[in-house]
mmCIF file of C-alpha atoms in Angstrom:
data_model
loop_
_atom_site.group_PDB
_atom_site.id
_atom_site.type_symbol
_atom_site.label_atom_id
_atom_site.label_comp_id
_atom_site.label_asym_id
_atom_site.label_seq_id
_atom_site.Cartn_x
_atom_site.Cartn_y
_atom_site.Cartn_z
ATOM 1 C CA MET E 5 0.000 0.000 0.000
ATOM 2 C CA ALA E 6 1.463 3.348 -1.003
ATOM 3 C CA THR E 7 2.101 5.969 1.617
ATOM 4 C CA GLY E 8 -0.986 8.101 2.077
ATOM 5 C CA ASP E 9 -3.409 5.432 0.812
ATOM 6 C CA ALA E 10 -6.151 4.981 3.376
ATOM 7 C CA VAL E 11 -7.460 1.562 4.324
ATOM 8 C CA ARG E 12 -11.192 1.449 3.716
ATOM 9 C CA ALA E 13 -14.040 -0.968 4.284
ATOM 10 C CA SER E 14 -14.757 -3.008 1.193
ATOM 11 C CA THR E 15 -18.191 -3.007 -0.388
ATOM 12 C CA ASP E 16 -16.778 -4.161 -3.738
ATOM 13 C CA PRO E 17 -18.644 -7.340 -4.786
ATOM 14 C CA ASP E 18 -15.539 -8.941 -6.345
ATOM 15 C CA THR E 19 -13.377 -8.302 -3.274
ATOM 16 C CA LEU E 20 -16.052 -9.693 -0.959
ATOM 17 C CA SER E 21 -16.692 -12.726 -3.205
ATOM 18 C CA ASP E 22 -12.961 -13.491 -3.361
ATOM 19 C CA PHE E 23 -12.706 -13.226 0.423
ATOM 20 C CA PHE E 24 -15.670 -15.546 1.075
ATOM 21 C CA ASP E 25 -14.470 -17.974 -1.625
ATOM 22 C CA ARG E 26 -11.139 -18.276 0.222
ATOM 23 C CA TYR E 27 -12.932 -18.661 3.538
ATOM 24 C CA GLY E 28 -15.291 -21.326 2.118
ATOM 25 C CA VAL E 29 -12.389 -23.351 0.681
ATOM 26 C CA ALA E 30 -10.598 -23.175 4.027
ATOM 27 C CA LEU E 31 -13.742 -24.334 5.855
ATOM 28 C CA THR E 32 -14.475 -27.316 3.591
ATOM 29 C CA THR E 33 -10.849 -28.457 3.368
ATOM 30 C CA GLY E 34 -10.243 -28.122 7.104
ATOM 31 C CA ASP E 35 -7.406 -25.644 6.554
ATOM 32 C CA VAL E 36 -7.479 -24.262 10.093
ATOM 33 C CA PRO E 37 -4.524 -21.855 9.622
ATOM 34 C CA ALA E 38 -6.264 -20.351 6.558
ATOM 35 C CA ILE E 39 -9.525 -20.053 8.508
ATOM 36 C CA ALA E 40 -7.698 -18.290 11.341
ATOM 37 C CA GLY E 41 -6.052 -15.988 8.797
ATOM 38 C CA CYS E 42 -9.491 -14.650 7.831
ATOM 39 C CA TYR E 43 -10.111 -13.244 11.315
ATOM 40 C CA ALA E 44 -9.171 -9.936 12.900
ATOM 41 C CA LEU E 45 -8.279 -10.074 16.580
ATOM 42 C CA PRO E 46 -10.009 -9.932 18.907
ATOM 43 C CA GLY E 47 -12.946 -11.679 17.304
ATOM 44 C CA LEU E 48 -16.412 -12.710 18.375
ATOM 45 C CA VAL E 49 -18.858 -15.453 17.395
ATOM 46 C CA VAL E 50 -22.504 -15.016 18.423
ATOM 47 C CA ALA E 51 -25.375 -17.495 18.158
ATOM 48 C CA ASP E 52 -28.774 -17.803 19.833
ATOM 49 C CA THR E 53 -27.528 -19.902 22.741
ATOM 50 C CA TYR E 54 -23.833 -19.064 23.026
ATOM 51 C CA SER E 55 -21.121 -16.520 22.321
ATOM 52 C CA PHE E 56 -17.390 -16.825 22.434
ATOM 53 C CA SER E 57 -14.501 -14.536 21.778
ATOM 54 C CA PHE E 58 -10.905 -15.144 20.867
ATOM 55 C CA SER E 59 -7.858 -12.935 21.117
ATOM 56 C CA THR E 60 -5.155 -15.147 19.565
ATOM 57 C CA MET E 61 -4.806 -17.017 16.278
ATOM 58 C CA ALA E 62 -4.417 -20.213 18.298
ATOM 59 C CA ALA E 63 -7.820 -19.614 19.912
ATOM 60 C CA VAL E 64 -9.404 -19.052 16.483
ATOM 61 C CA ALA E 65 -7.820 -22.275 15.236
ATOM 62 C CA LEU E 66 -9.023 -24.242 18.273
ATOM 63 C CA SER E 67 -12.572 -23.016 17.800
ATOM 64 C CA PHE E 68 -12.635 -24.447 14.246
ATOM 65 C CA VAL E 69 -10.817 -27.743 14.824
ATOM 66 C CA GLY E 70 -14.155 -29.526 15.345
ATOM 67 C CA ALA E 71 -15.687 -28.141 12.162
ATOM 68 C CA ALA E 72 -13.525 -30.115 9.715
ATOM 69 C CA PRO E 73 -14.765 -33.564 10.857
ATOM 70 C CA ASP E 74 -18.355 -32.284 10.623
ATOM 71 C CA TYR E 75 -17.834 -31.204 7.007
ATOM 72 C CA GLN E 76 -16.146 -34.552 6.244
ATOM 73 C CA GLN E 77 -18.922 -36.569 7.916
ATOM 74 C CA ARG E 78 -21.518 -34.685 5.885
ATOM 75 C CA GLN E 79 -19.281 -35.207 2.792
ATOM 76 C CA LEU E 80 -19.280 -31.493 2.020
ATOM 77 C CA VAL E 81 -16.594 -30.739 -0.537
ATOM 78 C CA ALA E 82 -17.322 -27.154 -1.582
ATOM 79 C CA ALA E 83 -18.899 -24.048 -0.105
ATOM 80 C CA HIS E 84 -20.266 -21.017 -1.891
ATOM 81 C CA ALA E 85 -21.236 -17.797 -0.159
ATOM 82 C CA LEU E 86 -24.256 -16.072 -1.623
ATOM 83 C CA ILE E 87 -23.884 -12.462 -0.563
ATOM 84 C CA GLU E 88 -27.391 -11.210 0.168
ATOM 85 C CA GLU E 89 -26.698 -7.752 1.599
ATOM 86 C CA VAL E 90 -23.732 -5.431 2.078
ATOM 87 C CA GLU E 91 -24.091 -2.573 4.539
ATOM 88 C CA PRO E 92 -21.298 -0.048 5.118
ATOM 89 C CA VAL E 93 -21.079 0.602 8.863
ATOM 90 C CA SER E 94 -18.117 2.978 9.076
ATOM 91 C CA ALA E 95 -14.958 3.883 7.191
ATOM 92 C CA LEU E 96 -13.425 0.502 8.087
ATOM 93 C CA LEU E 97 -16.410 -1.742 8.893
ATOM 94 C CA THR E 98 -18.886 -3.511 6.619
ATOM 95 C CA MET E 99 -21.734 -5.854 7.628
ATOM 96 C CA VAL E 100 -22.270 -8.630 5.076
ATOM 97 C CA ALA E 101 -25.238 -11.026 5.100
ATOM 98 C CA VAL E 102 -24.294 -14.407 3.624
ATOM 99 C CA ARG E 103 -26.245 -17.549 2.854
ATOM 100 C CA TRP E 104 -23.933 -20.536 2.468
ATOM 101 C CA GLU E 105 -24.583 -23.266 -0.082
ATOM 102 C CA PHE E 106 -22.576 -26.475 -0.094
ATOM 103 C CA LEU E 107 -21.902 -29.297 -2.527
ATOM 104 C CA ASP E 108 -21.532 -32.846 -1.277
ATOM 105 C CA SER E 109 -19.212 -35.487 -2.715
ATOM 106 C CA GLN E 110 -22.014 -36.594 -5.077
ATOM 107 C CA GLY E 111 -22.332 -33.080 -6.527
ATOM 108 C CA ARG E 112 -25.662 -32.414 -4.801
ATOM 109 C CA ALA E 113 -26.527 -28.986 -3.425
ATOM 110 C CA VAL E 114 -26.810 -28.931 0.356
ATOM 111 C CA PRO E 115 -28.473 -25.895 1.941
ATOM 112 C CA GLY E 116 -26.422 -24.145 4.567
ATOM 113 C CA GLU E 117 -26.936 -21.566 7.240
ATOM 114 C CA ARG E 118 -27.141 -17.805 7.118
ATOM 115 C CA TYR E 119 -24.640 -15.565 8.853
ATOM 116 C CA ARG E 120 -23.846 -11.906 9.188
ATOM 117 C CA TYR E 121 -20.184 -11.035 9.156
ATOM 118 C CA LEU E 122 -18.809 -7.768 10.463
ATOM 119 C CA LEU E 123 -15.698 -7.227 8.346
ATOM 120 C CA ARG E 124 -12.874 -4.794 9.012
ATOM 121 C CA GLY E 125 -10.907 -3.341 6.129
ATOM 122 C CA THR E 126 -7.157 -3.905 6.550
ATOM 123 C CA GLU E 127 -4.097 -3.479 4.366
ATOM 124 C CA ASP E 128 -4.425 -7.212 3.611
ATOM 125 C CA GLY E 129 -8.112 -6.975 2.689
ATOM 126 C CA PRO E 130 -11.280 -7.772 4.641
ATOM 127 C CA MET E 131 -10.996 -9.598 7.971
ATOM 128 C CA ILE E 132 -13.834 -11.037 10.086
ATOM 129 C CA CYS E 133 -14.378 -9.239 13.423
ATOM 130 C CA THR E 134 -17.726 -10.739 14.372
ATOM 131 C CA VAL E 135 -19.805 -13.668 13.103
ATOM 132 C CA ILE E 136 -23.513 -13.823 13.927
ATOM 133 C CA ARG E 137 -25.459 -16.949 13.049
ATOM 134 C CA THR E 138 -28.827 -15.788 11.780
ATOM 135 C CA GLY E 139 -30.465 -18.957 10.522
#
């Protein structure tokens, strides 16, 4: 980044699609370091019945270690994020509503959940600050 260039929140559809494509590949392949690399620290995950936060990459990695066997058991081999809404929040923050779709090893579509991601713009691109499971 050149001196004087300001980091901004991304609302660019291609940038957001590329980010969620990388994140989806990391999730379905069980690439925990790549998953952790998508998060800004500290981070927060919120669902109806629980919340947890993490302040280190190791804590992010530990929180996703159990996800890989779940994807393997369900034979999910690919994930695609359908971006439903992009809402600028501030100069550096963007809220993105995503509906995940998966493919299983037989090539069948498997419906996924919906999430809202609060992303922070960084010199390296968008990073997840907060994940909220919405359905």
